[in-house]
Coordinates of C-alpha atoms in Angstrom, one line a residue:
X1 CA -15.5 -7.4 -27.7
X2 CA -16.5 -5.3 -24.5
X3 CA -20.0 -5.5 -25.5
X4 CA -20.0 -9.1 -25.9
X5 CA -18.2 -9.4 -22.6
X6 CA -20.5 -7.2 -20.7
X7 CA -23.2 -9.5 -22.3
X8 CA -21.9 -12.2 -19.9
X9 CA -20.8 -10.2 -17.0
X10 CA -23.2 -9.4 -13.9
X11 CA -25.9 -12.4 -15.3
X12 CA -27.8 -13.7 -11.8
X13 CA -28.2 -17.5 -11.8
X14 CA -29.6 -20.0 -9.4
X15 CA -27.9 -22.2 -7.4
X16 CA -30.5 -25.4 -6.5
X17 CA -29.4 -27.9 -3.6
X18 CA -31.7 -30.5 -2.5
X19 CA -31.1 -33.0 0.8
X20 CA -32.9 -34.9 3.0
X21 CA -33.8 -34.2 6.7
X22 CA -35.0 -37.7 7.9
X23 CA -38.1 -38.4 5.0
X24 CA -38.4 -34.8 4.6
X25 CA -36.9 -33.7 1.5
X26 CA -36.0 -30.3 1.4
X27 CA -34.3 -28.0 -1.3
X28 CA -32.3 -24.9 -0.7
X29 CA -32.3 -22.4 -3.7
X30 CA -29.9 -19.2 -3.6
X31 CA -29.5 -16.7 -7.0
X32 CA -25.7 -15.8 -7.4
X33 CA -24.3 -13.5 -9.3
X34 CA -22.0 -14.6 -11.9
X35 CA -19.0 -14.1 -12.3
X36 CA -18.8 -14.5 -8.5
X37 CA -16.2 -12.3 -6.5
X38 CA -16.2 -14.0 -3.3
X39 CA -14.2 -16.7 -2.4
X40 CA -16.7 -19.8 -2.5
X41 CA -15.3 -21.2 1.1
X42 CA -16.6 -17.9 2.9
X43 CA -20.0 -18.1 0.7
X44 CA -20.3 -21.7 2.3
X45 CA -20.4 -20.2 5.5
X46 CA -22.4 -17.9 5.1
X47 CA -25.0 -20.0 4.0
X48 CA -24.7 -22.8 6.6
X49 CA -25.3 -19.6 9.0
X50 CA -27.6 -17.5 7.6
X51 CA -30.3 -20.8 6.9
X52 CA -29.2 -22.6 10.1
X53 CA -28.5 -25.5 8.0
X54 CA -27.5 -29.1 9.7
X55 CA -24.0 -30.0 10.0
X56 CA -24.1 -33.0 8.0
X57 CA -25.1 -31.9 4.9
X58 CA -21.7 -29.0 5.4
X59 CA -19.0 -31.1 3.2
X60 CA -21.9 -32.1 0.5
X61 CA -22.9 -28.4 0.3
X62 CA -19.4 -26.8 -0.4
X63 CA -18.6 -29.8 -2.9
X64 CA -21.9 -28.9 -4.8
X65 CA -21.3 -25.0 -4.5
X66 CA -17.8 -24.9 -5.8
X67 CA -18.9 -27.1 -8.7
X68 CA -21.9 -25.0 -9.7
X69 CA -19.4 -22.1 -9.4
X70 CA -16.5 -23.6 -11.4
X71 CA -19.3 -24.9 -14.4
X72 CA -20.8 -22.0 -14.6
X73 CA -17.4 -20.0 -15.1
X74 CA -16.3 -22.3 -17.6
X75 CA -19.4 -21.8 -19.8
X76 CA -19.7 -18.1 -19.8
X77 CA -15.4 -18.3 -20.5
X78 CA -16.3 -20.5 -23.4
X79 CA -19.3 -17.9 -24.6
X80 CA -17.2 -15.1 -24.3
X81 CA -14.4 -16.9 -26.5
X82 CA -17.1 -17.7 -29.1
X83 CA -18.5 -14.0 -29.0
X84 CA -14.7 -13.0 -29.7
X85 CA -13.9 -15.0 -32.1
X86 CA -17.1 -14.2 -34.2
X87 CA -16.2 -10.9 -33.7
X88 CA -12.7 -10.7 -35.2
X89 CA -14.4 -13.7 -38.4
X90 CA -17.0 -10.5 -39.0
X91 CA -14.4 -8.1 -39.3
X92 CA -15.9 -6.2 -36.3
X93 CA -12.6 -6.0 -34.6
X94 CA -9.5 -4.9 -36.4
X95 CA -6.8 -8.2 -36.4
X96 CA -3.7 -5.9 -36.6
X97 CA -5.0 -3.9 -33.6
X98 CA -5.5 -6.8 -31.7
X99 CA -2.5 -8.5 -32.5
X100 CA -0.7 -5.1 -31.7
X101 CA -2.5 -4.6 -28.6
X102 CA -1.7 -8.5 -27.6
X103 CA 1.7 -7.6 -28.1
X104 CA 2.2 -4.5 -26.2
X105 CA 0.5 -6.3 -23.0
X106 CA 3.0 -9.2 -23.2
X107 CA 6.0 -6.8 -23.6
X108 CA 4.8 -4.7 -20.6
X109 CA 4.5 -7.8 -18.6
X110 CA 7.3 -10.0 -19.6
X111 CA 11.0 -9.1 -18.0
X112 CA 12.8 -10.3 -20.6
X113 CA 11.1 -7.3 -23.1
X114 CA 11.6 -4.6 -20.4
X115 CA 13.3 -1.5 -21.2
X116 CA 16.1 -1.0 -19.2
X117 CA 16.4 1.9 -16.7
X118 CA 18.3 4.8 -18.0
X119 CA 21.3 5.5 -15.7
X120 CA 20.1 8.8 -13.8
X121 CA 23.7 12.2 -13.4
X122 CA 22.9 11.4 -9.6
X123 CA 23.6 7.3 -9.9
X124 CA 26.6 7.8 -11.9
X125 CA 28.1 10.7 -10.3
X126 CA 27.8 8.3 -7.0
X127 CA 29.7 5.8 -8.6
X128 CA 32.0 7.9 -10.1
X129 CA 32.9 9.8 -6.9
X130 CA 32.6 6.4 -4.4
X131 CA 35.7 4.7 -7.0
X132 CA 37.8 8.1 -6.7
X133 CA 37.5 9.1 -2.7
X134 CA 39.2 5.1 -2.8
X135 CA 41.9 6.3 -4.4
X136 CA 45.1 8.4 -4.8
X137 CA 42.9 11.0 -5.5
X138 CA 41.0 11.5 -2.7
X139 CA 43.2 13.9 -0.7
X140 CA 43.1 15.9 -4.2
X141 CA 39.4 15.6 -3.7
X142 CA 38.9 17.1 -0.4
X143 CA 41.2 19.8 -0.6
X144 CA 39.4 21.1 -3.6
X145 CA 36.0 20.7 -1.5
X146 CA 38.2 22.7 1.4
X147 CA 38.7 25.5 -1.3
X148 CA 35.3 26.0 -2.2
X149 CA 34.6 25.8 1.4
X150 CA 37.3 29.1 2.2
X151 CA 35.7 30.3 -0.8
X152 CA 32.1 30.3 1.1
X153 CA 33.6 31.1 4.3
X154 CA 34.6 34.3 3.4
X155 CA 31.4 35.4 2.1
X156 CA 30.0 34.4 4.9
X157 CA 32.2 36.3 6.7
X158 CA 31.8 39.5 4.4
X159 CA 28.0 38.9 5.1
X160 CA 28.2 39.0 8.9
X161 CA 30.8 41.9 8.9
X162 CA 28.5 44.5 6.4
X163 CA 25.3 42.9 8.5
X164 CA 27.2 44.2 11.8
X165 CA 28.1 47.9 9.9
X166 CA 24.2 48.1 9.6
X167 CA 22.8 47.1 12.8
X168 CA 25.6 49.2 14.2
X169 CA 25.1 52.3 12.1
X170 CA 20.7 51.5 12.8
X171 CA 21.2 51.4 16.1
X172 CA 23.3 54.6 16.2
X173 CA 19.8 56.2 14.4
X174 CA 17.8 54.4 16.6
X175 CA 19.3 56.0 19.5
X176 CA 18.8 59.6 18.6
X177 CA 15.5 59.4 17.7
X178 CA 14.3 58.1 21.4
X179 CA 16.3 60.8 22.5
X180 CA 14.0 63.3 20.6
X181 CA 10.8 61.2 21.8
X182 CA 8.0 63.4 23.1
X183 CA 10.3 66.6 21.7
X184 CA 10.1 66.9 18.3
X185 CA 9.5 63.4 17.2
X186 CA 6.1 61.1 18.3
X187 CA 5.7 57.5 18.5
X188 CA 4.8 57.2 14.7
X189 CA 8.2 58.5 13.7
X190 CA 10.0 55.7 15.7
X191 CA 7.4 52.7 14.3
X192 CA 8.6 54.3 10.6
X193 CA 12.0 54.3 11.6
X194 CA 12.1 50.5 12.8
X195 CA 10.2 49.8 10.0
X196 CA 12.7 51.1 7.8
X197 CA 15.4 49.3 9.2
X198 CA 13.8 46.1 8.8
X199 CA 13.5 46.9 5.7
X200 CA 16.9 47.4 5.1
X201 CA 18.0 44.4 6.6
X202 CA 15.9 42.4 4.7
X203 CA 17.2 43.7 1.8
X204 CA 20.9 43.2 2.7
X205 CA 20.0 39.6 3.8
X206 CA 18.1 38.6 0.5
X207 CA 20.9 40.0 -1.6
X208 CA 23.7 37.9 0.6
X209 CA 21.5 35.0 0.6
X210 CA 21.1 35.0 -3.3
X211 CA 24.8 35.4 -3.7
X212 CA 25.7 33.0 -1.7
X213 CA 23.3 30.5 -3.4
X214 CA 24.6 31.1 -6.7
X215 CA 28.5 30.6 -5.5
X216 CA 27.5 27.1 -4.4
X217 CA 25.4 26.4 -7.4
X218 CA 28.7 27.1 -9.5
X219 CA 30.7 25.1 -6.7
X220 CA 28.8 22.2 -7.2
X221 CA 28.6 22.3 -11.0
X222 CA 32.4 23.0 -11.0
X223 CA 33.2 19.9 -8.9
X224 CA 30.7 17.4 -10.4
X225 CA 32.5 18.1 -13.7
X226 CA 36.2 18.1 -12.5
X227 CA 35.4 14.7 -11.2
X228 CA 34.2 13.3 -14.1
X229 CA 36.8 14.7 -16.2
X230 CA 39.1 13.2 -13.6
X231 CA 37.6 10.0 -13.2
X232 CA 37.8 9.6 -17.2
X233 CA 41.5 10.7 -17.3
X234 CA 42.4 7.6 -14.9
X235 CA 40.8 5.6 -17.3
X236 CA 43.2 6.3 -19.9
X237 CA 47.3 4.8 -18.4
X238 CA 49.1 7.2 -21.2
X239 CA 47.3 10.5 -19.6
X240 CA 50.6 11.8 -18.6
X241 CA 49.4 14.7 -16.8
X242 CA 47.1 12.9 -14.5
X243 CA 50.1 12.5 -12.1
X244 CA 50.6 16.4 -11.6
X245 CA 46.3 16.8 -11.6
X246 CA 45.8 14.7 -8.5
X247 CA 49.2 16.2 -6.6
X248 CA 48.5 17.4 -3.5
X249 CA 50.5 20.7 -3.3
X250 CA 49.4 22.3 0.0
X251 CA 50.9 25.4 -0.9
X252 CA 48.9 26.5 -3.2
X253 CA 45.3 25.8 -1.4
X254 CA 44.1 29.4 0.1
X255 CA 43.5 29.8 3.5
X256 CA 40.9 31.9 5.2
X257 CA 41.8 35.4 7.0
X258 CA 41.9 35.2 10.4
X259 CA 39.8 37.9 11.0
X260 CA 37.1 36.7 9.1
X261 CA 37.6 32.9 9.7
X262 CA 35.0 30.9 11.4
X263 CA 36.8 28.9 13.8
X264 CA 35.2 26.9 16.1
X265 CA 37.2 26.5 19.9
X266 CA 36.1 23.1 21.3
X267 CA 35.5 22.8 24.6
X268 CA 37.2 20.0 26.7
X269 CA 34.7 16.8 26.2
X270 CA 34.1 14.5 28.5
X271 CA 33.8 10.3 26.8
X272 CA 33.0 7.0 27.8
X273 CA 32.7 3.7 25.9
X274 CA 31.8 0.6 26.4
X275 CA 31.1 -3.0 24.3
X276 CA 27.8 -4.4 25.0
X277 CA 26.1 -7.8 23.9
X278 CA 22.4 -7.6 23.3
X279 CA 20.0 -10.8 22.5
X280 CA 18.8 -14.5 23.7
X281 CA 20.7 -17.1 22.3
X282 CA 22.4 -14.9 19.0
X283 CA 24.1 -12.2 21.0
X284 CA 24.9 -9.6 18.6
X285 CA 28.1 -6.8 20.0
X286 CA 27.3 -3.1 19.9
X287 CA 29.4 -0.2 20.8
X288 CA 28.0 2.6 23.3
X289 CA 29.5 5.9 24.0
X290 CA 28.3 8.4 26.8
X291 CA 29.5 12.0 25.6
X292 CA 29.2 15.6 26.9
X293 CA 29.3 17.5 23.4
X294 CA 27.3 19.8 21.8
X295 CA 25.4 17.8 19.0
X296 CA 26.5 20.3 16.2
X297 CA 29.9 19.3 17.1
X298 CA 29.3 16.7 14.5
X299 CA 28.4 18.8 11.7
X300 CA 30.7 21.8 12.4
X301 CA 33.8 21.4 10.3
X302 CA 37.0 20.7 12.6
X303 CA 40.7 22.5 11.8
X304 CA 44.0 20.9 11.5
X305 CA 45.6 23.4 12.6
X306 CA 49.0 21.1 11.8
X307 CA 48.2 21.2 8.1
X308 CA 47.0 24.6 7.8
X309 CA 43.2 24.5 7.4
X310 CA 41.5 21.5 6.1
X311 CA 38.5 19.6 6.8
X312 CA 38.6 16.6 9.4
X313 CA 36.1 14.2 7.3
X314 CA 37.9 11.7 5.2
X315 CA 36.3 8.6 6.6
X316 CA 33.0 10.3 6.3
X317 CA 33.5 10.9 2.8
X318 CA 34.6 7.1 1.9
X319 CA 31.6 6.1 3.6
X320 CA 29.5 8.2 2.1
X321 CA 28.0 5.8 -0.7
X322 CA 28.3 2.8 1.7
X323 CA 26.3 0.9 4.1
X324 CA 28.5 2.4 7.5
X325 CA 26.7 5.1 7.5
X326 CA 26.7 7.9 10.3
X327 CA 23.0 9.3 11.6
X328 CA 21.9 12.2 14.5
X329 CA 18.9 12.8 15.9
X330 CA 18.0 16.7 16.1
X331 CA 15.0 18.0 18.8
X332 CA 13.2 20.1 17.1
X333 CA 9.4 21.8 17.4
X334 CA 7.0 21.0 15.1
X335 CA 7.4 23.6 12.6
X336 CA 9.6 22.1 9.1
X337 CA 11.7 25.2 8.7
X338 CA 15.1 26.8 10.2
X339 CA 14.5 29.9 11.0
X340 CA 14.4 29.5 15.0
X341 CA 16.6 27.7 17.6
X342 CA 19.0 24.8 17.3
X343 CA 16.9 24.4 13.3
X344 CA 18.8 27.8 12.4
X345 CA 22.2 26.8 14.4
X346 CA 22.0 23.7 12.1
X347 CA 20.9 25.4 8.8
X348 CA 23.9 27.7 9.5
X349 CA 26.7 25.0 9.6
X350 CA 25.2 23.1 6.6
X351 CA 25.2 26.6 4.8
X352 CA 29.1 26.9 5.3
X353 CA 30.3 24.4 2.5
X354 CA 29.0 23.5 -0.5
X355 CA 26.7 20.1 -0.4
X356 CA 28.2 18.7 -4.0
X357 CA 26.1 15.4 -3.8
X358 CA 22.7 16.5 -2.2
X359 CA 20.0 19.3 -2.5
X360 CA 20.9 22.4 -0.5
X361 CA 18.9 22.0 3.3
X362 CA 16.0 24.7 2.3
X363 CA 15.1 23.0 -0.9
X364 CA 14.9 19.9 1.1
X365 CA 12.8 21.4 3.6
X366 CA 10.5 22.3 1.0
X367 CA 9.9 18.7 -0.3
X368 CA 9.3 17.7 3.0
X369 CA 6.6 20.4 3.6
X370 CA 4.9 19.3 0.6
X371 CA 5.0 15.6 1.6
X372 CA 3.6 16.7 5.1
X373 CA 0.9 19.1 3.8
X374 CA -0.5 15.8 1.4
X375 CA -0.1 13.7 4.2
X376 CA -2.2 16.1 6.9
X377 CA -5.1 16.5 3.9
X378 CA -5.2 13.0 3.8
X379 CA -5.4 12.2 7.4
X380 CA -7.7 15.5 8.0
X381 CA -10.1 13.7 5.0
X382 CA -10.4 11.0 6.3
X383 CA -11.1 12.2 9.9
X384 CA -13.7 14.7 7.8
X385 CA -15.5 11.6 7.0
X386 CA -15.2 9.7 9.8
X387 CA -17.0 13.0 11.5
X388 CA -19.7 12.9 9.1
X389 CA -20.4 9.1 9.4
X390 CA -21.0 9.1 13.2
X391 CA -22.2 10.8 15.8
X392 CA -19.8 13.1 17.3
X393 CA -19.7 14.8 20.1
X394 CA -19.0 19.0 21.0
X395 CA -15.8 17.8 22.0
X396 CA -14.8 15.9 19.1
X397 CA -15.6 18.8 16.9
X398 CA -13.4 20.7 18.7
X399 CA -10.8 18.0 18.1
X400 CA -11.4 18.5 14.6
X401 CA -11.1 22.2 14.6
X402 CA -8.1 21.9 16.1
X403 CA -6.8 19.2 13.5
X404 CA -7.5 21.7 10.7
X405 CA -5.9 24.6 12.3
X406 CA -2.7 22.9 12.5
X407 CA -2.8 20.6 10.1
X408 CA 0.1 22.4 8.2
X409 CA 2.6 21.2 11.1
X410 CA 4.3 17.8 12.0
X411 CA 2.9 16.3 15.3
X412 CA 5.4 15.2 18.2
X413 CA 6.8 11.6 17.7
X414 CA 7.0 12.6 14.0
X415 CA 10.2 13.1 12.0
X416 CA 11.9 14.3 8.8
X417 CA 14.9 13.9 7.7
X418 CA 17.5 15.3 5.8
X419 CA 20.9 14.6 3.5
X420 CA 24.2 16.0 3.7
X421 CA 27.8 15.2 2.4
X422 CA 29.1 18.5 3.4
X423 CA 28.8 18.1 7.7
X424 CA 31.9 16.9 9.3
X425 CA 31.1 13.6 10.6
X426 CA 27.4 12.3 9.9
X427 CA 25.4 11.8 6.8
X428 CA 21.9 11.9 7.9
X429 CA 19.9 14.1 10.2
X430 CA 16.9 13.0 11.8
X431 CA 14.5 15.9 12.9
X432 CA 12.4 14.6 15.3
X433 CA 9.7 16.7 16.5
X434 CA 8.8 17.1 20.5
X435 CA 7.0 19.6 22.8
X436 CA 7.3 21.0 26.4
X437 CA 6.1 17.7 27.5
X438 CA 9.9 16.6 26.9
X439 CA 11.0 19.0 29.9
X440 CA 8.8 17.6 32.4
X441 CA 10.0 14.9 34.5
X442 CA 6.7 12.3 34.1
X443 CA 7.0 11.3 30.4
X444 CA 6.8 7.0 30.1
X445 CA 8.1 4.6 27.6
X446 CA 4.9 5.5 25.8
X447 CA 5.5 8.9 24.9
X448 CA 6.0 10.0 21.6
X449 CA 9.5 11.0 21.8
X450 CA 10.5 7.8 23.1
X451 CA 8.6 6.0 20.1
X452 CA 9.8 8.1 17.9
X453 CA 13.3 7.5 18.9
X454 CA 12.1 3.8 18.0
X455 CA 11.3 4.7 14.6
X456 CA 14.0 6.3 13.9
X457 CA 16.4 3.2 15.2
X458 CA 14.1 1.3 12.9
X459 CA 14.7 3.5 9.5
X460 CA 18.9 3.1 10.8
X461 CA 18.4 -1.0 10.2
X462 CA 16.5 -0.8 6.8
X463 CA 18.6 2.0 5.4
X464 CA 22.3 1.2 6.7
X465 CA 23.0 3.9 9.8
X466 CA 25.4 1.9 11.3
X467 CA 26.4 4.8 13.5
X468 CA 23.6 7.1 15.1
X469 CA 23.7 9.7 18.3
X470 CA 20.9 10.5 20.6
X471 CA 20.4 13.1 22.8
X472 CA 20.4 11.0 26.4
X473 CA 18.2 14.1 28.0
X474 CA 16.0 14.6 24.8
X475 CA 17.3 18.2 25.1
X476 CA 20.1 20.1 24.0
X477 CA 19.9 22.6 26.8
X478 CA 20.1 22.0 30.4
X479 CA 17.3 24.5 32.4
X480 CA 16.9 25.0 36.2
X481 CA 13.6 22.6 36.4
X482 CA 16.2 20.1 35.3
X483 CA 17.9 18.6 38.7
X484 CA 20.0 16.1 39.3
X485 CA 17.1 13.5 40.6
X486 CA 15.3 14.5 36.9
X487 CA 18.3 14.1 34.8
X488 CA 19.0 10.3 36.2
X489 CA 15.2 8.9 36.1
X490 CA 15.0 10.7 32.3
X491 CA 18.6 8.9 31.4
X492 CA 17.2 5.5 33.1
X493 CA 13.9 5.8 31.2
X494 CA 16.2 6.9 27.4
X495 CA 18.8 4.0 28.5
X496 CA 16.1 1.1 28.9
X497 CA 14.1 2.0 26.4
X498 CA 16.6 2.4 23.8
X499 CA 18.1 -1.0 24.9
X500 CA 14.5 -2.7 24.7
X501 CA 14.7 -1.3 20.6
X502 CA 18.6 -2.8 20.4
X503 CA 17.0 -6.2 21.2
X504 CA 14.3 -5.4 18.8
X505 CA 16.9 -4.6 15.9
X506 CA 18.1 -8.0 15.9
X507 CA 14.3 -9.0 14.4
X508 CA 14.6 -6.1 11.9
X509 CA 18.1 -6.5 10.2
X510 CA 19.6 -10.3 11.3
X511 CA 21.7 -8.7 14.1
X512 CA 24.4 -6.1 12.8
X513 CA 26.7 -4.5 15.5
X514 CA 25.8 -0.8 15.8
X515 CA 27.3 2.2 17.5
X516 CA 24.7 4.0 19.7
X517 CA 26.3 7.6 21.1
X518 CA 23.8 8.9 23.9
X519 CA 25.3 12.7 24.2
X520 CA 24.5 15.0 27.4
X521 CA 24.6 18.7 27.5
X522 CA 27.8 20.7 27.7
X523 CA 26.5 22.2 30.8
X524 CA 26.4 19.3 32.4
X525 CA 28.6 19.1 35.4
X526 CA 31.5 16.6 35.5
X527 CA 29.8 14.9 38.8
X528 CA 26.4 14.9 37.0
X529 CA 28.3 12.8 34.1
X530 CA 30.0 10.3 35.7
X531 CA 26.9 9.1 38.0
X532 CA 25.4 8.5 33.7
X533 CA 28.4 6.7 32.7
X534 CA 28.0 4.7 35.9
X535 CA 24.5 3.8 35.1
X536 CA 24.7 2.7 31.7
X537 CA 26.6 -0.8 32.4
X538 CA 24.1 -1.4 35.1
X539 CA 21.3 -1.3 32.7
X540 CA 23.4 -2.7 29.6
X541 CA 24.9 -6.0 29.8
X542 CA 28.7 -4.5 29.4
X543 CA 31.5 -7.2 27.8
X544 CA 33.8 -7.9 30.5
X545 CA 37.5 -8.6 30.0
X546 CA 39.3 -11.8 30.5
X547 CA 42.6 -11.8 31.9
X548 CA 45.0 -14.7 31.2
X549 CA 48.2 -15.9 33.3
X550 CA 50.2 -18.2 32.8
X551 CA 51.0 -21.1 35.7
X552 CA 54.6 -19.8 36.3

């Protein structure tokens, strides 16, 4: 039937209009290609156009086209139909294969034949865990996740001790030989030396690295199957050892060595809040807060030091399959790894629990090094052709060069970002790339910082992040460059900007009350801080209260 199709398909016919032009008759003939892909309306115009034709033949013209157009379809519909029929009356097409491959199209296409969607482990373990954190279970829940996380603690804490014996006992070797520099020993003997201790090192860290990889990988397949075992046992009322499963007996949770515990001591922090309402006519409320606290403060797992040692994260855990969830926006340079800077701080504290819902933080790195690798040879493609097309320029080809060379790294304004149910108080870290430009005092609302800090408050409305903390600086370190005159025009420029994307919210998800935390530097002094919090209700329209008394 393809043949007899084809038969049909690209045929050129003529199109034949004839008017008058005073006595004149005239007749305009144009071939056309059936069947026709353009729309007939934009064929019209063109050929009022491109013949210069008079305006009052314009209505008669696309009347007579569309019907030429229409007939013409119809016949080589009805020719086709013929051809097929004849087809399947000759026996030249198979009835059961048609018939079969009628069926299949209509099943594909129909809703009511879909197939439907087999329930993936990760959906239902969601599910499964989202109903138990909601109940009597849940403190039973997170004091088996603070086990396995005294359980990782101390390895992490045998690591660093055996890593310290090393480097000590290296540098003790390291020592003598510069002592017996230029004696007995050249410069080659210390280069082999170092060498070897590198070496040593990175043996020491591969073999602690794999271990602890496999302790969470048992972790994690431990705990996904308690909970389903639990979750089916409070499915059945006669299960009458359910009561003593889920009871919380303090007592018998371990607790971490003092000497190897990895306790955090948090500095004094300075807070303000504040209740704003944003928009026109609908005003929607959000909540701001002005801290000075480090911005791993939210990831790092807090002691209660009443109860012994246990995790402060309950309410990030029951909103952890919800739509309250909690965001924070990381600086970070444009390579997607963490072995350098505030990426390796964070890579550490992520690495001290076991993640039991999400992939660990380096295999997600790796997916989103493969994403950006397709997406820079896409983009370097097309800028490949776009090069070859037109004339460029030296300059431009340098622009290229430069584009391949780096086209393995994430530009600034760009951002990844990454899952976690094992941080303290936040559920989704935003990695958003910036350069030294950042540190200078003349960036605009235009730079890509700023925009990407409007992306990323666009991906909190479509994907729930009710809660999401920004650096107000946009950096996590205060430096000398960085005076007091700088750090209130860059907290200006973050504070209007970031209020001009609030308003914008209200467009993206129907106005839902947020809660923006702009955080500062530890560093910061206390002076330095309260000139900020007296800023932001100048800039922010802040609620104000309303004090009633009564006439007596």
């Amino acid at each position: 039937m393809k043949k007899n199709r084809e038969r049909f398909c690209n045929k050129e016919r003529e199109f034949v209009y004839k008017f008058k032009v005073g006595t004149e008759c005239l007749e305009l003939r144009v071939p056309l290609k059936f069947p026709v892909q353009e729309n007939a309306s934009h064929l019209h115009g063109r050929l009022m156009l491109l013949h210069s034709l008079p305006c009052f033949i314009e209505n008669d013209l696309k009347e007579a086209l569309s019907h030429f157009i229409e007939e013409e379809s119809l016949r080589d519909y009805d020719r086709d139909a013929e051809a097929c029929l004849e087809a399947v009356k000759s026996g030249e097409v198979d009835l059961h294969q048609l018939a079969n491959t009628w069926a299949k199209a209509y099943a594909e296409s129909t809703l009511e034949h879909a197939r439907p969607e087999e329930p993936s482990w990760d959906e239902d373990f969601a599910d499964v865990y989202h109903d138990l954190i909601h109940s009597p279970a849940s403190e039973t829940l997170l004091n088996l996740e603070h086990n396995y996380f005294v359980s990782i603690s101390e390895l992490i804490g045998e690591r660093d001790v055996e890593l310290k014996k090393l480097r000590e006992r290296q540098g003790i070797e390291m020592e003598k030989v510069m002592q017996e520099l230029g004696k007995s020993l050249t410069d080659q003997d210390v280069n082999s030396l170092a060498a070897q201790h590198f070496e040593s090192q990175q043996d020491l860290e591969n073999k602690w690295s794999n271990e602890l990889k496999q302790s969470t990988a048992i972790q994690k397949q431990e705990y996904q199957e308690w909970v389903i075992k639990l979750h089916q046992d409070l499915k059945n009322p006669n299960n009458s050892s359910l009561s003593e499963e889920i009871k919380v007996q303090p007592n018998q949770f371990r607790e971490s060595v003092e000497a190897v515990g990895r306790i955090y001591e948090e500095q004094r922090k300075l807070e303000e809040s504040f209740t704003i309402h944003l928009g026109a006519q609908l005003k929607t409320m959000h909540n701001l807060r002005l801290l000075r606290a480090d911005m791993l403060d939210f990831c790092k797992h807090k002691r209660n030091h009443r109860s012994g040692v246990k995790l402060h994260r309950l309410q990030t855990a029951l909103s952890l399959y919800s739509t309250s969830l909690c965001g924070l926006v990381l600086l970070v340079d444009n390579r997607i790894n963490s072995y350098s800077g505030i990426k390796r701080d964070f890579a550490t504290v992520c690495q001290e629990c076991t993640d039991f819902h999400f992939p660990r933080i380096e295999e997600q790195l790796e997916v989103v090094q493969q994403v950006a690798l397709y997406a820079r040879t896409q983009r370097r493609s097309k800028l490949k052709e776009a090069h070859d097309s037109g004339n460029q320029n030296g300059g431009s080809d340098d622009k290229n060069k430069n584009t391949e060379r780096n086209y393995l790294n994430i530009l600034p304004g760009e951002f990844y970002i990454t899952r976690h149910s094992n941080l303290s108080e936040i559920h989704v870290a935003f990695h958003l790339c910036v350069d030294d430009n950042v540190k200078s005092g003349n960036i605009t609302a235009r730079d890509p910082a700023i925009m990407g800090l409007r992306n990323i408050l666009k991906v909190c409305c479509t994907h729930d992040i009710t809660t999401i903390s920004i650096p107000l600086l946009l950096v996590h370190d205060m430096s000398e460059e960085m005076t007091i005159p700088w750090c209130l025009r860059r907290a200006e420029l973050v504070f209007k900007c970031v209020k001009g994307f609030m308003m914008e919210m209200a467009s993206w998800d129907g106005g839902i009350s947020r809660t923006v935390q702009f955080l500062v530097p530890q560093s910061i002094s206390e002076e330095m801080f309260y000139q900020l919090s007296n800023m932001l209700p100048q800039i922010f329209r802040v609620s104000s209260t309303l004090t009633l008394t009564s006439k007596h």
